[in-house]
PDB file of C-alpha atoms and ligand atoms in Angstrom:
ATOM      1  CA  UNK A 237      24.373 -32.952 -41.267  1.00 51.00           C
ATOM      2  CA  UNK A 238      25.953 -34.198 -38.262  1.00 67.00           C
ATOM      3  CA  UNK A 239      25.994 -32.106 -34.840  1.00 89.00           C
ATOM      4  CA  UNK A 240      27.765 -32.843 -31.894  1.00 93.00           C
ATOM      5  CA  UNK A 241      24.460 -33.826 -29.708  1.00 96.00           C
ATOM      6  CA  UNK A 242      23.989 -36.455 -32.429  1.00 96.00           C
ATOM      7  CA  UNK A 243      27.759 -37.820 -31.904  1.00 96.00           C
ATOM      8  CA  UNK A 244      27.109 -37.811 -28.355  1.00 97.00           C
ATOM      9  CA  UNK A 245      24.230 -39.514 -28.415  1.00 98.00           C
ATOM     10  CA  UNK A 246      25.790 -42.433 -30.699  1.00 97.00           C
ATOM     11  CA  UNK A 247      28.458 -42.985 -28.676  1.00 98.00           C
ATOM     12  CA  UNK A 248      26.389 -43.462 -25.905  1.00 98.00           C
ATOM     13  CA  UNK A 249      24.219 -45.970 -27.956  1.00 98.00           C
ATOM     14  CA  UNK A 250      26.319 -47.595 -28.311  1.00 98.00           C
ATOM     15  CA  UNK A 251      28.180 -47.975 -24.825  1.00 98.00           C
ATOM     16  CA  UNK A 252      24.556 -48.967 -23.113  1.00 98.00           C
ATOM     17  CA  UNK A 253      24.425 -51.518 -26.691  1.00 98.00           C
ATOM     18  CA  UNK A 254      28.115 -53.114 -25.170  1.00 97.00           C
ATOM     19  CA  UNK A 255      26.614 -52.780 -21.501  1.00 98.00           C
ATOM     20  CA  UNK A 256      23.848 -55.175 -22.255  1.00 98.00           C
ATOM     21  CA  UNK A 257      25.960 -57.314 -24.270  1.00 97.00           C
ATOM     22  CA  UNK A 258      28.487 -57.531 -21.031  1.00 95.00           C
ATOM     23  CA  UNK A 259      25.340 -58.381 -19.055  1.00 97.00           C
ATOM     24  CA  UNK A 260      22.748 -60.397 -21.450  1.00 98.00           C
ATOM     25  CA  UNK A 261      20.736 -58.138 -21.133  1.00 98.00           C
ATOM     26  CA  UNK A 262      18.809 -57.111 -24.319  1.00 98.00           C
ATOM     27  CA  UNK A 263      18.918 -53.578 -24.934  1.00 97.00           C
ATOM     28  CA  UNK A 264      14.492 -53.211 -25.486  1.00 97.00           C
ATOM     29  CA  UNK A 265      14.473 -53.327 -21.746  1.00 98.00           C
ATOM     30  CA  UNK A 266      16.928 -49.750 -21.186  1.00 98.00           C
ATOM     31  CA  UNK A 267      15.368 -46.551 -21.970  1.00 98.00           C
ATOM     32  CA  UNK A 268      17.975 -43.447 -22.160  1.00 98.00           C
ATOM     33  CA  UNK A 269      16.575 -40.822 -20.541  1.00 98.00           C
ATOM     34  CA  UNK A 270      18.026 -37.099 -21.110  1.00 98.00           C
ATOM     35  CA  UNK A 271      18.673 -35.235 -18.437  1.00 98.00           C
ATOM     36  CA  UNK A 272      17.995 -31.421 -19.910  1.00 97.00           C
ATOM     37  CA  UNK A 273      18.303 -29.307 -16.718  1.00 96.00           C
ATOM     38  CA  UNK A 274      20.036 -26.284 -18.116  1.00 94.00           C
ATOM     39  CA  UNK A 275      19.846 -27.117 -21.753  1.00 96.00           C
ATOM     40  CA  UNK A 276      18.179 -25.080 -23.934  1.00 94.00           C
ATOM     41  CA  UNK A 277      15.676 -25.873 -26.004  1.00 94.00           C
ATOM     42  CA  UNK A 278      17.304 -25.725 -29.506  1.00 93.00           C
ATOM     43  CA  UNK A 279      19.808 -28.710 -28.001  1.00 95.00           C
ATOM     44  CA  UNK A 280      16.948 -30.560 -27.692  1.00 95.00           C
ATOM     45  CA  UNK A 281      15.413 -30.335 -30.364  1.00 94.00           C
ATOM     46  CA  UNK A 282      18.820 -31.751 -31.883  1.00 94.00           C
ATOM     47  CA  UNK A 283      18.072 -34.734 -29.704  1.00 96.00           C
ATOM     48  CA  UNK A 284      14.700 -35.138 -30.910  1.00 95.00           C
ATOM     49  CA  UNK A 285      15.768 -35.001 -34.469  1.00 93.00           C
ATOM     50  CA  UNK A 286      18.154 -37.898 -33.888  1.00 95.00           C
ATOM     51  CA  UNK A 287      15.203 -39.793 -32.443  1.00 95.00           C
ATOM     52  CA  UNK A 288      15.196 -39.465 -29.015  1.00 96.00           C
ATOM     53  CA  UNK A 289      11.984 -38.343 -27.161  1.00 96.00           C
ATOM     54  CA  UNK A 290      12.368 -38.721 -23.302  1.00 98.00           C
ATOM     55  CA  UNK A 291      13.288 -35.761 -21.251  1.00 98.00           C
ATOM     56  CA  UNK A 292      13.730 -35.285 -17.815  1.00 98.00           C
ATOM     57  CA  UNK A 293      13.841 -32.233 -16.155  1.00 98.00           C
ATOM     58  CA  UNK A 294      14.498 -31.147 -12.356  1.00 97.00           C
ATOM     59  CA  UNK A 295      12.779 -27.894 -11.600  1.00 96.00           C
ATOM     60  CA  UNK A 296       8.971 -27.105 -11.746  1.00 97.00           C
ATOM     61  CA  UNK A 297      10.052 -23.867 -13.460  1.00 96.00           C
ATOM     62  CA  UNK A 298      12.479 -24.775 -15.814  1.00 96.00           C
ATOM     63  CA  UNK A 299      10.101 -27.712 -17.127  1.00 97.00           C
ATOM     64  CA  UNK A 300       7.188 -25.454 -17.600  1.00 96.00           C
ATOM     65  CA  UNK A 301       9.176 -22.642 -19.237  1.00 96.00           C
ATOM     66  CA  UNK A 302      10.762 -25.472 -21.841  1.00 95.00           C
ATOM     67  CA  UNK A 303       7.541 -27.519 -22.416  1.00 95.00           C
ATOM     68  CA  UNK A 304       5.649 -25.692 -24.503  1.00 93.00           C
ATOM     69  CA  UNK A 305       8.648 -24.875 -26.559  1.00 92.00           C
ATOM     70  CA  UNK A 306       9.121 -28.415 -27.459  1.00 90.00           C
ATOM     71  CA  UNK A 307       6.475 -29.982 -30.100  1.00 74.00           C
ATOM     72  CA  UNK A 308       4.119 -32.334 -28.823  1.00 69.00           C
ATOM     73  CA  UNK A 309       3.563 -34.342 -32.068  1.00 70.00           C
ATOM     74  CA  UNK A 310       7.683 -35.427 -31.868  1.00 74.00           C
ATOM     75  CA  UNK A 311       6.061 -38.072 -29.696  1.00 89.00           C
ATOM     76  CA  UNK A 312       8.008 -36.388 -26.396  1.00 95.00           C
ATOM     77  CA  UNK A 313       7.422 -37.483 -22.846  1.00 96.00           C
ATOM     78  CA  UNK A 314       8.659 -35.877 -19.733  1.00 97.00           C
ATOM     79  CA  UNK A 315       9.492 -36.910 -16.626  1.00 98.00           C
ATOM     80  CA  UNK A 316      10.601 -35.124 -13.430  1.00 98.00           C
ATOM     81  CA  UNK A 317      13.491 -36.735 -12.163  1.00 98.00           C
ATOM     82  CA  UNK A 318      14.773 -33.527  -9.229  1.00 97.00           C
ATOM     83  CA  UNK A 319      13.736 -32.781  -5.222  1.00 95.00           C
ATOM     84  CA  UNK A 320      10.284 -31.924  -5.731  1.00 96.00           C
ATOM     85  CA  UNK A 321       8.840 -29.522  -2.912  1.00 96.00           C
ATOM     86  CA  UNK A 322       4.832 -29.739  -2.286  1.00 97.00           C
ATOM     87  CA  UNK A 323       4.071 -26.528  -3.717  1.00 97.00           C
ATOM     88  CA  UNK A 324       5.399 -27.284  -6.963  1.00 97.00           C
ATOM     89  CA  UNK A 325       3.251 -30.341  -7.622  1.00 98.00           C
ATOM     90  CA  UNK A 326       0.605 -28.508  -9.027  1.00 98.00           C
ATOM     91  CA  UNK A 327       2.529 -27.630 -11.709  1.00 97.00           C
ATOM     92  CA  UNK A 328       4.532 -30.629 -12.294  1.00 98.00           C
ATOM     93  CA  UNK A 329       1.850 -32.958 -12.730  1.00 98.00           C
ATOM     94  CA  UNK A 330       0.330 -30.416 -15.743  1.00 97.00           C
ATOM     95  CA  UNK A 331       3.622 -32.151 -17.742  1.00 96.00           C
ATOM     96  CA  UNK A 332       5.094 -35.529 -16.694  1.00 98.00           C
ATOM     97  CA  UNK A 333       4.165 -38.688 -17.280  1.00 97.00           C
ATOM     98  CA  UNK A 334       6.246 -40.309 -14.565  1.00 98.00           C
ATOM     99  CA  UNK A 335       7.739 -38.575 -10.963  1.00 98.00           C
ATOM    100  CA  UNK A 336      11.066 -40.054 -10.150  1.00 98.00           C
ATOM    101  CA  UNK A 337      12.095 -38.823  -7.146  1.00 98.00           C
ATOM    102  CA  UNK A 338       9.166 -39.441  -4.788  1.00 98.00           C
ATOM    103  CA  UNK A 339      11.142 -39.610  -1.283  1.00 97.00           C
ATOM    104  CA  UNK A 340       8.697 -38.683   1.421  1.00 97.00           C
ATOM    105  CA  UNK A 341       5.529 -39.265   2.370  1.00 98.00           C
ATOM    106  CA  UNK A 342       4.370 -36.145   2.966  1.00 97.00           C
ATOM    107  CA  UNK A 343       5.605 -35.319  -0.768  1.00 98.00           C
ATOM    108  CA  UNK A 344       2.974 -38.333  -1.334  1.00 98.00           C
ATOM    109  CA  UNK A 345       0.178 -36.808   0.866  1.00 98.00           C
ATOM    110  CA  UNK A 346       0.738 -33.432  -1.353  1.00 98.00           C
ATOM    111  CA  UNK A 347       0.394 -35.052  -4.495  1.00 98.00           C
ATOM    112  CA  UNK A 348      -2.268 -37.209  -4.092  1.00 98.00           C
ATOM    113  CA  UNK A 349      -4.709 -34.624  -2.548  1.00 98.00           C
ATOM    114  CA  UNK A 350      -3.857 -32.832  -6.134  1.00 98.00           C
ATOM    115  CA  UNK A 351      -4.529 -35.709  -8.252  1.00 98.00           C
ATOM    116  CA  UNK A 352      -7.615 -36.028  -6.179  1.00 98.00           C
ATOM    117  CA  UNK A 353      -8.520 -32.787  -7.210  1.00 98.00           C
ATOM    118  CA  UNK A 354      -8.332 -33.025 -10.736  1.00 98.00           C
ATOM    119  CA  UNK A 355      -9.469 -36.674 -11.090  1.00 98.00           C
ATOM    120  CA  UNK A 356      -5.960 -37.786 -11.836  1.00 98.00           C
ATOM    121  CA  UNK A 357      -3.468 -40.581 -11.849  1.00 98.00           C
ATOM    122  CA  UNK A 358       0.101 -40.540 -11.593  1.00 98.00           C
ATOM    123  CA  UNK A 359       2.981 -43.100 -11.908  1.00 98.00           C
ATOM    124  CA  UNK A 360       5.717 -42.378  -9.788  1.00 98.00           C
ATOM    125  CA  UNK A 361       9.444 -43.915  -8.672  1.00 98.00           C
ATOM    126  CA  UNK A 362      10.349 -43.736  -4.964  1.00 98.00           C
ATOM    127  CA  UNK A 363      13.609 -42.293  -4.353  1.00 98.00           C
ATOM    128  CA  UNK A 364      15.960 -44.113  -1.944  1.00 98.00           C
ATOM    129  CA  UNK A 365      19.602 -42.322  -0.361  1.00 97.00           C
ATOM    130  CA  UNK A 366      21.329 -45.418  -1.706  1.00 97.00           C
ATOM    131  CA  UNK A 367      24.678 -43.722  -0.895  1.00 95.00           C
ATOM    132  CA  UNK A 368      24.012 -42.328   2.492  1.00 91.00           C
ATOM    133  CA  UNK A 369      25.245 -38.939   1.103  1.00 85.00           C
ATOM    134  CA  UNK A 370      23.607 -36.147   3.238  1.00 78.00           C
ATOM    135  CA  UNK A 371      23.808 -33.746   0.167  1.00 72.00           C
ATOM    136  CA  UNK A 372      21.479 -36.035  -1.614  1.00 74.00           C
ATOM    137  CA  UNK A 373      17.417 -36.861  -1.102  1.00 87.00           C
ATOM    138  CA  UNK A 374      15.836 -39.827  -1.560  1.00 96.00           C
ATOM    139  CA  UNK A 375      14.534 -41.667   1.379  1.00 97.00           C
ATOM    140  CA  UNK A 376      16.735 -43.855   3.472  1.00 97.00           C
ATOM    141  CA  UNK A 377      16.981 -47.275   2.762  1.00 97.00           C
ATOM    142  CA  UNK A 378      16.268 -48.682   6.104  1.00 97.00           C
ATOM    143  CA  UNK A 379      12.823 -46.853   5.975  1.00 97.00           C
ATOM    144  CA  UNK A 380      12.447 -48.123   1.865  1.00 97.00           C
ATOM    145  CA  UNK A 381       9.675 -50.786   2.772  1.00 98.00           C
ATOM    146  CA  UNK A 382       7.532 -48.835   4.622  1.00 98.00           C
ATOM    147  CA  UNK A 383       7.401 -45.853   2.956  1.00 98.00           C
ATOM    148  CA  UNK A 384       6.338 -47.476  -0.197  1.00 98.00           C
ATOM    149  CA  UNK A 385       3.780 -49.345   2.111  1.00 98.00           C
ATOM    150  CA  UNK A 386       2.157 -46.247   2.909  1.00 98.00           C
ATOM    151  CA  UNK A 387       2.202 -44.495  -0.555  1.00 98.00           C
ATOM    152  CA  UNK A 388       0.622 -47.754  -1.886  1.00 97.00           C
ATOM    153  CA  UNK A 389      -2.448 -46.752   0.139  1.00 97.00           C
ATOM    154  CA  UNK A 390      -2.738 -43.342  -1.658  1.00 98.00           C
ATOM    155  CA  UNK A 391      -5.130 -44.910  -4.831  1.00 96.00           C
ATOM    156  CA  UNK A 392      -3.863 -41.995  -7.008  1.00 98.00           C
ATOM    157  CA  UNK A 393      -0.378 -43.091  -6.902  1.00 98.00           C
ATOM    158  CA  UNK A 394       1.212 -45.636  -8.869  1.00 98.00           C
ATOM    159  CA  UNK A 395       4.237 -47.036  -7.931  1.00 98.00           C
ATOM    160  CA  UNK A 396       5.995 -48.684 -10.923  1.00 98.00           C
ATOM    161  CA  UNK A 397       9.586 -48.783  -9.103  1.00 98.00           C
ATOM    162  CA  UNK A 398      12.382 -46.873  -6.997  1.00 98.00           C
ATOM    163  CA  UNK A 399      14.830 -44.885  -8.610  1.00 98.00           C
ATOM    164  CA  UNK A 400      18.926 -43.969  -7.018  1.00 98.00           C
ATOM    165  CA  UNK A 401      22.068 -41.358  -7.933  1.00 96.00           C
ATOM    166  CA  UNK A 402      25.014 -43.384  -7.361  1.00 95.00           C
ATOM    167  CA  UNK A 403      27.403 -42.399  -5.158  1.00 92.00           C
ATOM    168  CA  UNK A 404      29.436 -39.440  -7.312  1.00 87.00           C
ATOM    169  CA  UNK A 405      32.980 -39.142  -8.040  1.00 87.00           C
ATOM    170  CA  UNK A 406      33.347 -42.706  -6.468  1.00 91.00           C
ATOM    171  CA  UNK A 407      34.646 -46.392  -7.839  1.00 93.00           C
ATOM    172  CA  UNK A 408      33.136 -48.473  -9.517  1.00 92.00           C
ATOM    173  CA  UNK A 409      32.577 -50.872  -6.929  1.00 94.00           C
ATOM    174  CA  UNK A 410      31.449 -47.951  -4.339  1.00 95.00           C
ATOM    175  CA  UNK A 411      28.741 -47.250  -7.409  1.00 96.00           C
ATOM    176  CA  UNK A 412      27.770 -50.784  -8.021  1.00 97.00           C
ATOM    177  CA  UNK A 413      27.193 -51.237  -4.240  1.00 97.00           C
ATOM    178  CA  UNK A 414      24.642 -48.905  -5.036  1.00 97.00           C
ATOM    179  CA  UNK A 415      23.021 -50.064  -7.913  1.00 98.00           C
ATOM    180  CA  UNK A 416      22.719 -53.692  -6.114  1.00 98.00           C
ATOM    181  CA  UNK A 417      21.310 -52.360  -3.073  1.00 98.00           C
ATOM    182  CA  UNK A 418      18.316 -50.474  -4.968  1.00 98.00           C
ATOM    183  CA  UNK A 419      17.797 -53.987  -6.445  1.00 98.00           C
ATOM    184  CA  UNK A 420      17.979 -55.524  -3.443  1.00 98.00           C
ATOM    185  CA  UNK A 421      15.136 -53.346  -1.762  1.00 98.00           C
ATOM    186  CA  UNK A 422      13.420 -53.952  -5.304  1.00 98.00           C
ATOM    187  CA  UNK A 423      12.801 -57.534  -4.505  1.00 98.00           C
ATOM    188  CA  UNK A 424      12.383 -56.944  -0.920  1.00 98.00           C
ATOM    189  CA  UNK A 425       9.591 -54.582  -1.941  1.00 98.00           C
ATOM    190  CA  UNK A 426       8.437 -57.434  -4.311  1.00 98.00           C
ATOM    191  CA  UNK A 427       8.044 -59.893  -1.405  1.00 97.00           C
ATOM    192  CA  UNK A 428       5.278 -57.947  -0.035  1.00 96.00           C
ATOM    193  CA  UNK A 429       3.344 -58.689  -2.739  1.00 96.00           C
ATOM    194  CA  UNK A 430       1.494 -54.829  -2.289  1.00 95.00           C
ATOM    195  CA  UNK A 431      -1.509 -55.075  -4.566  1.00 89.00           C
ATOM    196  CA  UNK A 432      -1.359 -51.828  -6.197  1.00 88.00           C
ATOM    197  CA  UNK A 433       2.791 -52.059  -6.248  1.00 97.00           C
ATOM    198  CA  UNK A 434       5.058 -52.757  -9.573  1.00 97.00           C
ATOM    199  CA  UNK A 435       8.112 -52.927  -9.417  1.00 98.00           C
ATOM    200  CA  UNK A 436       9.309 -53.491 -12.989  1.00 98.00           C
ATOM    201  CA  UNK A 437      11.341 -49.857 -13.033  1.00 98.00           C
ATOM    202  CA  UNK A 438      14.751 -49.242 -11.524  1.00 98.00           C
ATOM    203  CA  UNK A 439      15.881 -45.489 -12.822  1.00 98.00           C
ATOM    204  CA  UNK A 440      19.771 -45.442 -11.956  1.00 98.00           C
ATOM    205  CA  UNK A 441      22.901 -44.038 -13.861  1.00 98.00           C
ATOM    206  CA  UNK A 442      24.104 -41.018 -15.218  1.00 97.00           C
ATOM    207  CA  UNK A 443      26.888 -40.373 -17.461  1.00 97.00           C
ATOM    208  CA  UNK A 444      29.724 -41.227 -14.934  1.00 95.00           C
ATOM    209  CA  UNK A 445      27.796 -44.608 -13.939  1.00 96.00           C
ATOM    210  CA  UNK A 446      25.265 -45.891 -16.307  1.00 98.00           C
ATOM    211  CA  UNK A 447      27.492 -48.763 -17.559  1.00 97.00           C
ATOM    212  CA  UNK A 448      27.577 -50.082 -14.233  1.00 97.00           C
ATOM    213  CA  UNK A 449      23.586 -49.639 -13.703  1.00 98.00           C
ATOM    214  CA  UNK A 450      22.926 -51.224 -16.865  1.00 98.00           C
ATOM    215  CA  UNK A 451      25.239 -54.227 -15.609  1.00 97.00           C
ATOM    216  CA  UNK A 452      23.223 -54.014 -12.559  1.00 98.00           C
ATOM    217  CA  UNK A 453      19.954 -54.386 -13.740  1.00 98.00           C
ATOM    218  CA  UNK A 454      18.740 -51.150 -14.918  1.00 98.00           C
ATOM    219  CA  UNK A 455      15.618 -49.995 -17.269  1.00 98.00           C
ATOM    220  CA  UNK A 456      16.200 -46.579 -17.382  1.00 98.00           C
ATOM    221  CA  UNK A 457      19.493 -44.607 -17.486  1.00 98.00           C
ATOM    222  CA  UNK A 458      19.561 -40.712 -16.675  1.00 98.00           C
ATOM    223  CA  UNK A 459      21.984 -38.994 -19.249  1.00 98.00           C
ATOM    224  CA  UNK A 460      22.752 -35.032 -19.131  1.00 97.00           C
ATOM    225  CA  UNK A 461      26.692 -33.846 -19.486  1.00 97.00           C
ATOM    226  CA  UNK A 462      27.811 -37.346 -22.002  1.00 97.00           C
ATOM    227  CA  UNK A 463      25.329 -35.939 -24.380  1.00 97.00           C
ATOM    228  CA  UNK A 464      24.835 -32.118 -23.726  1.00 96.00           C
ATOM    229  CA  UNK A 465      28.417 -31.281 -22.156  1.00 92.00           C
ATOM    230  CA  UNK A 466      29.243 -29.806 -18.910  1.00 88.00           C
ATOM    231  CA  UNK A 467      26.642 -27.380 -17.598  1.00 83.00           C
ATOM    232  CA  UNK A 468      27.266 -24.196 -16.177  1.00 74.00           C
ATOM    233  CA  UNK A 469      25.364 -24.547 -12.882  1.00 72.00           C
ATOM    234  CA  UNK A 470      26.935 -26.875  -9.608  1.00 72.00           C
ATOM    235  CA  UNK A 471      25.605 -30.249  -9.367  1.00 72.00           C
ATOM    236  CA  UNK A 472      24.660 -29.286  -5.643  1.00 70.00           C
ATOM    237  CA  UNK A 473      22.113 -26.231  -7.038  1.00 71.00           C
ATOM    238  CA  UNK A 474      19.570 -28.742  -8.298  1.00 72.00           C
ATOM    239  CA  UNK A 475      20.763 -31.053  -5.385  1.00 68.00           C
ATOM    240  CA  UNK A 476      21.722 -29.202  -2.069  1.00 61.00           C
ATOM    241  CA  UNK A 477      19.054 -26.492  -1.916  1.00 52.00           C
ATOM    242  CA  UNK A 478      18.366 -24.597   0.936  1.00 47.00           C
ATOM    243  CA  UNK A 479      14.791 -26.544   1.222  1.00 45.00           C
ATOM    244  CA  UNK A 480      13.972 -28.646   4.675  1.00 42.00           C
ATOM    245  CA  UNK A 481      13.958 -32.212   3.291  1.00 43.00           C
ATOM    246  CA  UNK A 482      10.459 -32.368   5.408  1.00 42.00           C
ATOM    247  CA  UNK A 483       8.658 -30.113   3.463  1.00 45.00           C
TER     248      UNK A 483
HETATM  249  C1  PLP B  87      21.559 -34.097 -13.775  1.00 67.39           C
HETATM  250  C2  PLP B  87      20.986 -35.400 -13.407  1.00 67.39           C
HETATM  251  C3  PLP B  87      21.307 -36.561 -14.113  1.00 67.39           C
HETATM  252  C4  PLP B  87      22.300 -36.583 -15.269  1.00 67.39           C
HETATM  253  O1  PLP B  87      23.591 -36.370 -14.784  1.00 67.39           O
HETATM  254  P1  PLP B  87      24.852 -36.348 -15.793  1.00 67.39           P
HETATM  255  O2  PLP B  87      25.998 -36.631 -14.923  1.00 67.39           O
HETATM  256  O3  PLP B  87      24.876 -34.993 -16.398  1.00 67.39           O
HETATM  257  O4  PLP B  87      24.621 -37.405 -16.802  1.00 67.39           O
HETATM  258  C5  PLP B  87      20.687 -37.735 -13.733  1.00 67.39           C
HETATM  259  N1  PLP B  87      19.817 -37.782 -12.705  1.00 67.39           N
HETATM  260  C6  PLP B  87      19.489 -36.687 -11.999  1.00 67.39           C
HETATM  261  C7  PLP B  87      18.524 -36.803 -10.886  1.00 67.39           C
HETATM  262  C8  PLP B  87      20.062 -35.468 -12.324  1.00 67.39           C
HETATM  263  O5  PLP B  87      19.751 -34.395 -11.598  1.00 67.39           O
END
């Protein structure tokens, strides 16, 4: 029996299947992510019965109240993809596999004295403003470089790539411009040749955009409304909290 998640999630097969064609690019090397802030559980369990097993989520709460109603064996990862403050680390690293939205050092600092603690690894994405929108984190691009300089000295950190939101309700070009600057720091990133550096991830795109960041070089899109339909909470709760971007 069909359900509407598992329309959803065909048609958007099958747009990132005509991305790559547009682009060459061959559709192994773009994961779909599903972005499951405010969707319930039973929604994605839909998800997982149509085959789909990575979840991202953007509160420490939210991901710890949903994980252990989602079954392990389905082969599920998680990843946290939202503005992470220090004192949630703890619990975040209990679930995900991979932090996208590393965007401060300090953040870093936090994070690797836990993973110290506990004799842990943990592969993370560093988060860069690509749109210079003050309602967004991620660290500013000028600073891009360094800041994965100094994270690369923190040994329980693993940097596997950097990870954007488009500029919102914008054109395409406005998006692309983007897209092509994360790449851009990518390879300047690359030229440093860090030793403990990869580079191989860029996470950009979300439902409004991810046809673009496929076309510009993405490996993993970020999909919530396309799939799940509109959500009842503002963008700018999960994005414009009252938290000092220092923390
Ligand atoms: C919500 C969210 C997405 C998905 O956005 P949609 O427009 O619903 O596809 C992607 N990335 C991040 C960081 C998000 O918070």
């Amino acid at each position: 029996m069909g359900n509407l998640v598992e329309e959803n999630l065909k048609t958007v097969r099958q747009q990132m299947e005509l991305a790559c064609q547009a682009s060459g690019r061959n559709i192994e090397d773009v994961k779909l992510l599903l972005a499951t802030k405010t969707v319930p559980p039973e929604k994605m369990q839909m998800a997982i019965q149509a085959g789909e097993t990575l979840f991202g989520e953007n509160k420490a709460q939210e991901l710890r109240d949903k994980f252990p109603l989602i079954q392990e064996d389905d082969g599920v990862e998680w990843h946290f993809i939202g503005h992470l403050q220090t004192n949630k680390v703890k619990e975040v690293v209990k679930y995900v596999t991979l932090i996208h939205s590393l965007d401060r050092l300090k953040l870093g600092q936090a994070l690797h004295h836990q993973l110290l603690k506990e004799n842990k690894t943990m592969d993370i994405l560093v988060q860069i403003n690509t749109s210079y929108e003050e309602s967004k984190f991620g660290a500013a691009p000028e600073t891009a470089v360094e800041l994965v300089e100094q994270l690369a000295q923190l040994e329980t950190l693993n940097v596997k790539g950097l990870m954007t939101i488009g500029k919102l309700n914008a054109t395409n070009d406005e998006t692309r411009h983007c897209f092509r600057l994360l790449r851009l720091i990518q390879a300047q990133v690359m030229e440093k040749k860090l030793p403990s550096v990869e580079m191989d991830i860029l996470s950009m795109g979300m439902s409004g955009d991810f046809k673009v960041a496929i076309e510009e070089g993405a490996t993993i899109i970020r999909v919530g409304t396309s799939i799940f339909g509109q959500r009842y909470l503002p963008d700018n709760y999960y994005w414009n909290e009252n938290v000092l971007q220092g923390d």
